[in-house]
Tab-separated table of C-alpha atoms and ligand atoms in Angstrom:
chain	number	residue	atom	x	y	z
R	1	MET	CA	147.661	92.320	86.077
R	2	SER	CA	147.974	90.000	88.797
R	3	ALA	CA	144.995	87.714	89.677
R	4	ALA	CA	144.619	89.135	93.031
R	5	GLU	CA	144.467	92.753	91.663
R	6	PRO	CA	141.053	94.189	91.958
R	7	VAL	CA	139.111	94.972	88.884
R	8	ASP	CA	137.727	98.327	88.734
R	9	LEU	CA	134.873	99.312	86.021
R	10	THR	CA	134.388	102.551	84.868
R	11	VAL	CA	130.810	103.840	83.783
R	12	ALA	CA	131.713	104.445	80.538
R	13	ASP	CA	132.170	100.697	80.282
R	14	LEU	CA	128.643	99.866	81.274
R	15	HIS	CA	125.093	100.686	79.539
R	16	PRO	CA	125.284	104.283	78.628
R	17	ALA	CA	121.902	104.778	80.538
R	18	LEU	CA	123.897	104.402	83.699
R	19	GLY	CA	125.152	108.094	84.654
R	20	ASP	CA	122.257	109.369	82.674
R	21	PRO	CA	120.205	111.992	84.429
R	22	ALA	CA	116.858	110.018	84.313
R	23	LEU	CA	118.195	107.264	86.045
R	24	THR	CA	120.098	109.153	88.668
R	25	SER	CA	117.086	111.620	89.364
R	26	MET	CA	115.187	109.116	91.715
R	27	ASN	CA	117.998	108.354	93.657
R	28	PHE	CA	119.181	112.034	94.003
R	29	LEU	CA	115.765	113.157	95.331
R	30	ASN	CA	115.883	110.099	97.470
R	31	GLU	CA	118.930	111.294	98.982
R	32	VAL	CA	118.032	114.996	99.415
R	33	SER	CA	115.111	113.640	101.532
R	34	GLU	CA	117.659	111.691	103.696
R	35	ARG	CA	119.968	114.573	104.121
R	36	TYR	CA	117.101	116.731	105.678
R	37	PRO	CA	115.066	114.210	107.583
R	38	ALA	CA	113.459	116.936	109.568
R	39	ALA	CA	112.266	119.037	106.454
R	40	VAL	CA	108.640	119.010	105.843
R	41	SER	CA	108.472	117.105	102.383
R	42	LEU	CA	106.034	118.166	99.775
R	43	ALA	CA	108.301	116.123	97.340
R	44	ALA	CA	107.353	112.609	97.668
R	45	GLY	CA	104.315	111.438	95.609
R	46	ARG	CA	104.152	108.203	97.911
R	47	PRO	CA	100.461	107.462	99.731
R	48	TYR	CA	99.331	108.436	102.990
R	49	GLU	CA	101.324	106.163	105.572
R	50	GLU	CA	98.692	106.647	108.270
R	51	PHE	CA	96.360	104.309	106.224
R	52	PHE	CA	98.974	101.453	105.965
R	53	ASP	CA	97.618	98.329	108.053
R	54	LEU	CA	99.615	95.405	108.724
R	55	ALA	CA	96.684	93.250	109.961
R	56	ALA	CA	94.758	93.769	106.846
R	57	VAL	CA	97.546	92.436	104.813
R	58	HIS	CA	97.121	89.213	106.925
R	59	ARG	CA	93.556	89.343	106.091
R	60	HIS	CA	93.825	90.150	102.538
R	61	LEU	CA	95.975	87.263	102.194
R	62	ASP	CA	93.541	84.824	103.814
R	63	THR	CA	90.615	86.173	101.707
R	64	PHE	CA	92.345	85.460	98.578
R	65	HIS	CA	93.411	81.990	99.619
R	66	ARG	CA	89.574	81.317	100.554
R	67	HIS	CA	88.634	82.623	97.078
R	68	LEU	CA	91.081	80.058	95.811
R	69	VAL	CA	89.594	76.901	97.664
R	70	ASP	CA	85.811	78.256	97.866
R	71	ASP	CA	85.380	80.194	94.695
R	72	LEU	CA	87.627	78.421	92.438
R	73	GLY	CA	87.402	74.995	93.791
R	74	HIS	CA	91.107	74.541	94.172
R	75	ARG	CA	92.296	71.757	96.612
R	76	PRO	CA	94.310	72.823	99.840
R	77	GLU	CA	97.788	71.396	98.346
R	78	GLN	CA	96.764	73.455	94.675
R	79	ALA	CA	95.888	76.520	96.707
R	80	ARG	CA	98.906	76.448	98.830
R	81	ARG	CA	101.415	75.884	95.663
R	82	LEU	CA	99.676	78.464	93.700
R	83	LEU	CA	100.807	80.975	96.736
R	84	LEU	CA	103.940	79.982	97.572
R	85	GLN	CA	105.648	77.920	94.331
R	86	TYR	CA	106.944	79.810	91.368
R	87	GLY	CA	104.049	80.442	89.301
R	88	ARG	CA	102.297	81.714	86.217
R	89	THR	CA	104.260	84.360	84.270
R	90	LYS	CA	101.255	86.700	83.435
R	91	GLY	CA	99.862	86.273	86.963
R	92	ILE	CA	97.423	84.734	89.354
R	93	VAL	CA	94.686	87.600	90.091
R	94	HIS	CA	94.274	88.772	86.488
R	95	HIS	CA	90.803	87.677	86.707
R	96	LEU	CA	90.299	89.939	89.215
R	97	ILE	CA	91.778	92.758	87.987
R	98	ALA	CA	89.785	92.210	84.682
R	99	ARG	CA	86.575	92.341	87.108
R	100	ASN	CA	88.073	95.505	88.561
R	101	LEU	CA	88.450	97.278	85.135
R	102	ALA	CA	84.883	96.195	84.475
R	103	VAL	CA	83.434	97.390	87.564
R	104	ASP	CA	85.389	101.061	87.931
R	105	GLU	CA	86.404	101.592	84.425
R	106	GLY	CA	84.212	99.975	82.186
R	107	ILE	CA	86.823	98.749	80.474
R	108	THR	CA	86.125	94.898	78.979
R	109	VAL	CA	89.141	92.799	78.798
R	110	ASP	CA	90.173	89.244	78.475
R	111	PRO	CA	92.082	88.377	81.544
R	112	GLU	CA	94.477	86.601	79.117
R	113	GLU	CA	95.366	89.854	77.570
R	114	LEU	CA	96.757	91.318	80.852
R	115	VAL	CA	100.279	90.603	82.487
R	116	VAL	CA	100.358	91.340	86.022
R	117	THR	CA	103.826	92.936	86.917
R	118	VAL	CA	106.409	94.387	89.351
R	119	GLY	CA	104.700	97.508	89.692
R	120	CYS	CA	103.541	99.665	86.800
R	121	GLN	CA	107.261	100.428	86.512
R	122	GLU	CA	108.083	96.839	85.260
R	123	ALA	CA	105.003	96.996	82.798
R	124	MET	CA	106.336	100.209	81.313
R	125	PHE	CA	110.006	98.423	80.937
R	126	LEU	CA	108.182	95.473	79.144
R	127	VAL	CA	106.302	97.238	76.734
R	128	LEU	CA	109.093	99.704	75.825
R	129	ARG	CA	111.412	96.471	75.315
R	130	ALA	CA	109.169	95.045	73.278
R	131	LEU	CA	108.558	97.876	71.188
R	132	ARG	CA	112.006	98.930	70.583
R	133	ALA	CA	112.623	96.751	67.451
R	134	GLY	CA	115.758	98.591	66.125
R	135	PRO	CA	117.590	101.912	65.796
R	136	ALA	CA	114.914	103.900	64.037
R	137	ASP	CA	112.229	103.125	66.674
R	138	VAL	CA	111.452	106.439	68.990
R	139	LEU	CA	108.953	106.703	71.508
R	140	LEU	CA	106.665	110.071	71.911
R	141	ALA	CA	106.076	111.281	75.323
R	142	VAL	CA	104.218	114.145	76.401
R	143	ALA	CA	106.105	116.538	78.147
R	144	PRO	CA	106.674	117.249	81.370
R	145	THR	CA	106.809	113.457	81.776
R	146	TYR	CA	107.315	110.654	84.423
R	147	VAL	CA	110.866	110.182	84.740
R	148	GLY	CA	110.342	106.305	85.294
R	149	LEU	CA	109.061	106.313	81.816
R	150	THR	CA	112.052	108.019	80.298
R	151	GLY	CA	114.608	105.744	82.227
R	152	ALA	CA	113.323	102.757	81.182
R	153	ALA	CA	113.193	104.312	77.744
R	154	ARG	CA	116.712	104.871	78.155
R	155	LEU	CA	117.686	101.391	79.310
R	156	VAL	CA	115.838	99.718	76.053
R	157	ASP	CA	117.706	102.167	73.606
R	158	LEU	CA	114.697	103.927	73.002
R	159	PRO	CA	115.116	107.722	72.245
R	160	VAL	CA	112.052	109.819	73.763
R	161	TRP	CA	110.440	112.855	71.669
R	162	PRO	CA	108.646	115.265	73.999
R	163	VAL	CA	105.310	116.222	72.542
R	164	ALA	CA	103.754	119.480	74.084
R	165	GLY	CA	101.234	119.007	76.701
R	166	GLY	CA	99.758	122.448	77.293
R	167	SER	CA	96.035	122.979	79.208
R	168	ALA	CA	94.370	120.248	77.194
R	169	GLY	CA	97.054	117.802	78.353
R	170	VAL	CA	98.303	116.957	74.694
R	171	ASP	CA	98.630	119.094	72.002
R	172	LEU	CA	97.129	117.521	69.180
R	173	ALA	CA	98.767	119.227	66.409
R	174	ASP	CA	102.246	119.108	67.753
R	175	LEU	CA	101.503	115.172	68.246
R	176	ALA	CA	100.896	114.814	64.485
R	177	ALA	CA	103.569	117.294	63.982
R	178	GLN	CA	106.214	115.109	65.920
R	179	VAL	CA	104.705	112.137	64.239
R	180	HIS	CA	105.449	113.324	60.683
R	181	ARG	CA	108.889	114.966	61.464
R	182	ALA	CA	110.143	111.408	62.644
R	183	ARG	CA	108.672	109.715	59.741
R	184	ALA	CA	110.460	112.413	57.648
R	185	ALA	CA	113.604	111.779	59.240
R	186	GLY	CA	113.256	107.780	58.409
R	187	LEU	CA	112.261	107.308	62.112
R	188	ARG	CA	109.347	104.976	63.316
R	189	PRO	CA	107.359	106.381	66.073
R	190	ARG	CA	106.334	103.137	67.858
R	191	ALA	CA	103.820	104.792	70.760
R	192	CYS	CA	102.974	107.895	72.743
R	193	TYR	CA	103.165	107.521	76.379
R	194	LEU	CA	100.841	110.100	78.421
R	195	MET	CA	98.655	110.261	81.367
R	196	PRO	CA	95.482	111.608	80.810
R	197	ASP	CA	94.330	111.661	84.405
R	198	PHE	CA	95.934	114.049	86.918
R	199	ALA	CA	99.198	113.475	85.316
R	200	ASN	CA	102.833	113.249	87.011
R	201	PRO	CA	103.934	115.977	87.395
R	202	SER	CA	101.463	118.518	85.895
R	203	GLY	CA	98.315	117.369	86.951
R	204	VAL	CA	96.395	118.172	84.082
R	205	SER	CA	93.777	115.924	82.694
R	206	ILE	CA	92.359	115.319	79.337
R	207	ASP	CA	88.743	116.104	78.539
R	208	THR	CA	86.299	113.581	77.407
R	209	ALA	CA	85.981	114.993	73.789
R	210	HIS	CA	89.842	115.711	73.656
R	211	ARG	CA	90.246	111.834	74.469
R	212	GLN	CA	88.239	111.152	71.441
R	213	ARG	CA	90.034	113.247	69.353
R	214	LEU	CA	93.428	111.808	70.362
R	215	LEU	CA	92.143	108.505	69.526
R	216	ASP	CA	90.932	109.408	66.144
R	217	LEU	CA	94.405	111.061	65.392
R	218	ALA	CA	96.176	107.566	66.742
R	219	ALA	CA	93.942	105.678	64.319
R	220	GLN	CA	94.710	108.053	61.498
R	221	GLU	CA	98.452	108.110	62.118
R	222	ASP	CA	98.352	104.539	62.761
R	223	LEU	CA	100.032	104.894	66.392
R	224	LEU	CA	99.879	103.082	69.620
R	225	LEU	CA	98.765	105.037	72.917
R	226	LEU	CA	100.335	103.982	76.263
R	227	GLU	CA	98.204	104.817	78.729
R	228	ASP	CA	99.137	105.284	82.671
R	229	ASN	CA	96.684	105.965	85.211
R	230	PRO	CA	97.902	105.561	88.794
R	231	TYR	CA	95.986	108.736	90.094
R	232	GLY	CA	92.368	108.477	88.064
R	233	LEU	CA	90.489	107.452	91.276
R	234	PHE	CA	91.783	110.616	93.312
R	235	HIS	CA	89.226	112.995	91.573
R	236	SER	CA	88.424	115.883	93.967
R	237	ASP	CA	84.900	116.662	92.529
R	238	ASP	CA	81.740	114.607	93.105
R	239	GLY	CA	80.487	114.436	89.278
R	240	PRO	CA	81.499	111.325	86.644
R	241	ARG	CA	85.237	110.573	85.740
R	242	PRO	CA	85.732	110.905	82.271
R	243	PRO	CA	86.142	107.305	80.603
R	244	THR	CA	89.904	106.206	80.383
R	245	LEU	CA	91.364	106.127	76.790
R	246	LYS	CA	90.986	102.079	76.944
R	247	ALA	CA	87.397	102.377	77.813
R	248	LEU	CA	87.113	104.520	74.523
R	249	ASP	CA	89.357	102.097	72.659
R	250	THR	CA	87.693	100.291	69.673
R	251	GLY	CA	90.632	99.735	67.883
R	252	ARG	CA	93.268	98.157	70.122
R	253	ARG	CA	95.092	101.365	70.088
R	254	VAL	CA	95.729	101.819	73.478
R	255	VAL	CA	97.967	99.662	76.124
R	256	TYR	CA	96.726	100.440	79.694
R	257	LEU	CA	99.081	100.429	82.405
R	258	GLY	CA	97.949	99.873	85.917
R	259	SER	CA	99.583	100.330	89.314
R	260	PHE	CA	98.362	99.260	92.856
R	261	ALA	CA	100.884	101.538	94.610
R	262	LYS	CA	98.409	104.315	95.071
R	263	THR	CA	95.328	102.383	95.414
R	264	VAL	CA	96.299	99.458	97.545
R	265	LEU	CA	100.136	99.377	98.823
R	266	PRO	CA	103.215	100.601	97.130
R	267	GLY	CA	105.069	97.758	99.249
R	268	ALA	CA	103.446	94.737	97.676
R	269	ARG	CA	105.107	96.141	94.108
R	270	VAL	CA	102.032	95.025	91.792
R	271	GLY	CA	100.916	96.466	88.762
R	272	TYR	CA	99.904	95.079	85.392
R	273	VAL	CA	99.446	96.125	81.932
R	274	VAL	CA	96.363	95.270	79.273
R	275	ALA	CA	97.926	94.505	76.121
R	276	ASP	CA	95.264	93.305	73.635
R	277	GLN	CA	97.224	94.099	70.433
R	278	ARG	CA	96.988	91.191	68.121
R	279	VAL	CA	100.545	89.931	67.228
R	280	VAL	CA	101.065	87.834	64.334
R	281	GLY	CA	103.733	84.989	65.208
R	282	PRO	CA	105.685	82.572	63.102
R	283	GLY	CA	103.474	80.488	60.682
R	284	GLY	CA	100.728	83.056	61.154
R	285	ARG	CA	99.654	82.353	64.604
R	286	VAL	CA	97.948	85.311	66.079
R	287	GLY	CA	97.947	86.082	69.984
R	288	PRO	CA	97.795	88.922	72.167
R	289	LEU	CA	100.688	91.264	73.058
R	290	ALA	CA	100.309	90.247	76.548
R	291	ASP	CA	101.955	87.000	75.378
R	292	GLN	CA	105.062	88.763	73.980
R	293	LEU	CA	105.312	90.853	77.080
R	294	ALA	CA	105.185	87.566	79.336
R	295	MET	CA	108.070	86.277	77.222
R	296	ILE	CA	110.121	89.093	78.136
R	297	LYS	CA	109.042	89.098	81.753
R	298	SER	CA	109.870	85.354	82.007
R	299	MET	CA	113.732	86.836	81.280
R	300	VAL	CA	113.557	89.819	84.018
R	301	THR	CA	111.584	88.993	86.855
R	302	VAL	CA	109.973	85.493	86.185
R	303	ASN	CA	106.677	86.086	87.798
R	304	THR	CA	105.281	88.539	89.955
R	305	SER	CA	105.294	87.223	93.728
R	306	PRO	CA	102.085	85.254	94.238
R	307	ILE	CA	102.108	86.409	97.863
R	308	ALA	CA	102.159	90.030	96.703
R	309	GLN	CA	99.344	89.294	94.315
R	310	ALA	CA	97.346	87.455	96.671
R	311	VAL	CA	97.259	90.748	98.956
R	312	ILE	CA	96.283	92.907	96.157
R	313	GLY	CA	93.559	90.154	95.144
R	314	GLY	CA	92.329	90.008	98.707
R	315	ARG	CA	91.735	93.665	98.740
R	316	LEU	CA	90.015	93.454	95.453
R	317	LEU	CA	87.799	90.502	96.770
R	318	GLU	CA	86.882	92.593	99.882
R	319	HIS	CA	85.561	95.522	98.001
R	320	GLY	CA	83.565	93.594	95.376
R	321	CYS	CA	86.437	94.259	92.882
R	322	SER	CA	85.982	98.058	93.223
R	323	LEU	CA	89.171	100.388	94.200
R	324	VAL	CA	86.440	103.032	94.219
R	325	ALA	CA	84.877	101.663	97.185
R	326	ALA	CA	88.293	100.719	98.467
R	327	ASN	CA	89.603	104.031	98.596
R	328	THR	CA	86.670	106.529	99.689
R	329	ARG	CA	88.905	107.355	102.661
R	330	GLU	CA	92.168	107.802	100.648
R	331	ARG	CA	90.096	109.879	97.834
R	332	SER	CA	88.576	112.367	100.799
R	333	ALA	CA	92.389	112.701	102.361
R	334	TYR	CA	93.936	113.843	99.218
R	335	THR	CA	90.811	116.031	97.992
R	336	ARG	CA	91.129	117.777	101.401
R	337	ASN	CA	94.772	118.043	101.220
R	338	LEU	CA	94.908	119.362	97.456
R	339	ARG	CA	92.215	122.051	98.458
R	340	HIS	CA	94.025	122.666	101.553
R	341	LEU	CA	97.404	123.476	99.258
R	342	VAL	CA	95.676	125.312	96.624
R	343	ALA	CA	93.876	127.735	99.453
R	344	GLY	CA	97.241	127.873	101.220
R	345	LEU	CA	99.250	129.251	97.924
R	346	ALA	CA	96.439	131.746	97.323
R	347	ARG	CA	96.805	133.057	100.739
R	348	ARG	CA	100.348	133.367	100.697
R	349	PHE	CA	100.891	134.652	97.170
R	350	PRO	CA	97.663	136.710	96.923
R	351	ALA	CA	98.390	138.050	93.440
R	352	LEU	CA	95.844	136.007	91.239
R	353	PRO	CA	97.584	133.176	89.519
R	354	ASP	CA	96.499	134.641	85.998
R	355	GLN	CA	97.766	138.183	87.254
R	356	PRO	CA	100.400	139.659	84.995
R	357	ASP	CA	104.322	140.188	86.222
R	358	LEU	CA	104.689	143.430	87.770
R	359	PRO	CA	108.146	144.750	87.404
R	360	ASP	CA	108.407	144.936	91.534
R	361	ARG	CA	106.666	141.711	92.181
R	362	PRO	CA	106.673	138.883	89.631
R	363	ALA	CA	103.744	136.993	89.884
R	364	VAL	CA	104.072	133.412	91.583
R	365	ARG	CA	101.597	131.029	89.918
R	366	TRP	CA	100.211	127.575	90.512
R	367	THR	CA	98.077	124.846	88.668
R	368	VAL	CA	94.853	124.144	90.330
R	369	PRO	CA	94.102	120.261	89.490
R	370	ALA	CA	90.746	118.341	89.725
R	371	GLY	CA	92.277	115.775	91.399
R	372	GLY	CA	95.653	113.291	91.747
R	373	PHE	CA	98.526	114.216	94.119
R	374	PHE	CA	100.215	117.077	92.251
R	375	VAL	CA	100.331	120.828	92.327
R	376	VAL	CA	103.012	123.058	89.653
R	377	VAL	CA	104.196	126.263	91.108
R	378	THR	CA	105.758	128.410	88.640
R	379	VAL	CA	108.394	131.261	90.095
R	380	PRO	CA	110.064	134.080	88.463
R	381	PHE	CA	113.494	132.466	88.737
R	382	PRO	CA	115.055	128.978	87.675
R	383	VAL	CA	114.563	126.023	89.963
R	384	ASP	CA	117.442	123.572	90.171
R	385	ASP	CA	118.894	121.018	92.539
R	386	ALA	CA	121.046	123.451	94.271
R	387	LEU	CA	117.790	125.497	95.138
R	388	LEU	CA	116.245	122.074	96.470
R	389	ASP	CA	119.406	121.390	98.683
R	390	ARG	CA	119.292	125.023	100.068
R	391	SER	CA	115.698	124.841	100.477
R	392	GLY	CA	116.077	121.521	102.479
R	393	ARG	CA	119.268	122.868	104.376
R	394	ASP	CA	118.173	126.646	105.379
R	395	TYR	CA	114.329	126.371	105.083
R	396	GLY	CA	113.190	122.874	106.081
R	397	VAL	CA	111.010	122.261	102.894
R	398	LEU	CA	111.415	119.626	99.979
R	399	TRP	CA	109.703	119.812	96.856
R	400	THR	CA	110.436	118.384	93.309
R	401	PRO	CA	112.452	120.712	90.461
R	402	MET	CA	110.511	120.527	87.543
R	403	ALA	CA	113.432	120.289	85.477
R	404	HIS	CA	113.668	116.589	86.445
R	405	PHE	CA	110.598	115.659	84.224
R	406	TYR	CA	112.118	117.221	80.966
R	407	ASP	CA	114.288	115.356	79.074
R	408	ASP	CA	116.732	118.472	78.014
R	409	THR	CA	118.760	120.517	80.225
R	410	ALA	CA	117.148	123.926	79.680
R	411	PRO	CA	116.357	125.752	82.931
R	412	VAL	CA	112.639	125.505	84.239
R	413	HIS	CA	111.237	127.675	86.517
R	414	ALA	CA	108.874	125.724	88.258
R	415	LEU	CA	108.517	123.115	91.076
R	416	ARG	CA	106.167	120.311	91.926
R	417	LEU	CA	104.409	120.124	94.838
R	418	SER	CA	102.741	116.781	96.192
R	419	VAL	CA	99.961	116.211	98.730
R	420	SER	CA	99.856	112.834	99.282
R	421	ALA	CA	102.187	111.948	102.248
R	422	VAL	CA	101.491	115.005	104.808
R	423	THR	CA	98.941	116.025	106.998
R	424	PRO	CA	96.858	119.661	106.468
R	425	GLU	CA	99.295	120.943	109.245
R	426	GLN	CA	102.555	120.076	107.489
R	427	ILE	CA	101.037	121.690	104.314
R	428	ASP	CA	100.862	124.904	106.211
R	429	VAL	CA	104.197	124.761	107.667
R	430	GLY	CA	105.809	123.520	104.489
R	431	LEU	CA	103.861	126.410	102.551
R	432	ASP	CA	105.079	129.150	105.110
R	433	ARG	CA	108.714	127.778	104.436
R	434	LEU	CA	108.321	127.818	100.736
R	435	ALA	CA	107.027	131.122	100.971
R	436	ALA	CA	109.915	132.342	102.989
R	437	LEU	CA	112.343	130.768	100.063
R	438	ILE	CA	110.355	132.189	97.070
R	439	THR	CA	110.335	135.829	98.826
R	440	ASP	CA	114.066	135.631	99.696
R	441	GLU	CA	115.085	134.290	96.262
R	442	VAL	CA	112.950	136.972	94.421
R	443	ALA	CA	114.496	139.748	96.631
R	444	ARG	CA	117.799	138.564	96.202
R	445	ARG	CA	117.583	138.547	92.563
R	446	VAL	CA	115.603	141.699	92.094
R	447	GLY	CA	118.020	143.011	94.999
S	501	PLP	C1	102.873	108.212	86.354
S	501	PLP	C2	103.396	107.023	87.119
S	501	PLP	N1	103.410	106.113	86.710
S	501	PLP	C3	104.145	104.812	87.075
S	501	PLP	C4	104.371	104.920	88.315
S	501	PLP	C5	105.148	103.390	89.139
S	501	PLP	O1	104.423	102.942	89.786
S	501	PLP	P1	104.669	101.712	90.484
S	501	PLP	O2	105.309	101.986	91.888
S	501	PLP	O3	103.480	100.541	90.201
S	501	PLP	O4	105.908	101.071	89.685
S	501	PLP	C6	104.239	106.164	89.272
S	501	PLP	C7	104.867	105.906	90.663
S	501	PLP	O5	105.185	107.196	91.436
S	501	PLP	C8	104.049	107.387	88.747
S	501	PLP	O6	104.052	108.639	89.072
């Protein structure tokens, strides 16, 4: 081969995760949206864009800057450096996040046990990278699960074992069985990943008593729990929210993953992880798992943009560090949309969700979540990417095939609808189109 000849690589020569459905899934779904820009998208789990406010971003930055000078006593050049220079790997708004967790969630955390990350996605990657010590390690995850978790696990060569979710949010008998099965096979289950509040994609939440039983089981089995909570604030009733697993955690069993994408701004790309587990290092020195995660972070993203952190910090400061207070408008819009979607499904598919299948009219069922962004619709035919493409092209409506959230290739008869990025009017149009698709598809298969 001459020096001038171009070098072609094949995917087979690269990391095995590349080309894996878990990694290509998000790109595929984005590509479909781009292919059919005029379609109503009930697919995107993005926050509602009409609430975005550029002027507020400048104000948040100023608010945080003033906090550095007025509250923390930084000299002007110190404050400028903190915002514009390379910075502390674990972040510069950790004290405000710790305060937010205390105010909104009743979680007491030492800010030193927290790492501010480039979105929750980086937090998941850091945790999985740290936990994957060798080829015997496996991760358990409640299925269906967030595809970003599966993709991150692939990148660190950590197999993901599904655990049944069911209507309780996690099937504890199955969790115990999977732990025992893994151990019997000489494997080491490092943790179980789950979303106790309005899970993506299932919308299911775990009640308080079941959370306590889960923590008891984790203690009994000596298992870590990875709690991911991007949607917990968006509950649609006015009662109290159940406590997070982390708030109930008295044994440092829970690694808590946080995201500001839905509660402040996705474009800031800021999330965090609370990792208070004790790690014994060389010479018996003990420090929080957060320090080990920071070591990995220093080799991945160095530090999270301090400018982006300052925007988040400013928004927190402007609301007494309460994201509950900062998101009253958002919560009511998402609640309104969720109710509108569920009522719209009931109108278009008048058979009750729990009605048995009839030979001439198989039932369409859907979940009725108590909050969050997502509703799962079960239909009497398999739902795949080809159907999504046809839905975008011929019916002008997009949604997400539930198959993307399972780590196998078995056909899945369900799709996920999201209410976060649309208006009630768009929901109406989208549901009319979805109903037409489902009716045609059932007729095609019956006929
Ligand atoms: C369950 C879950 N975890 C994590 C993320 C990623 O969060 P971030 O945008 O902060 O990386 C998402 C985004 O949709 C999500 O649904």
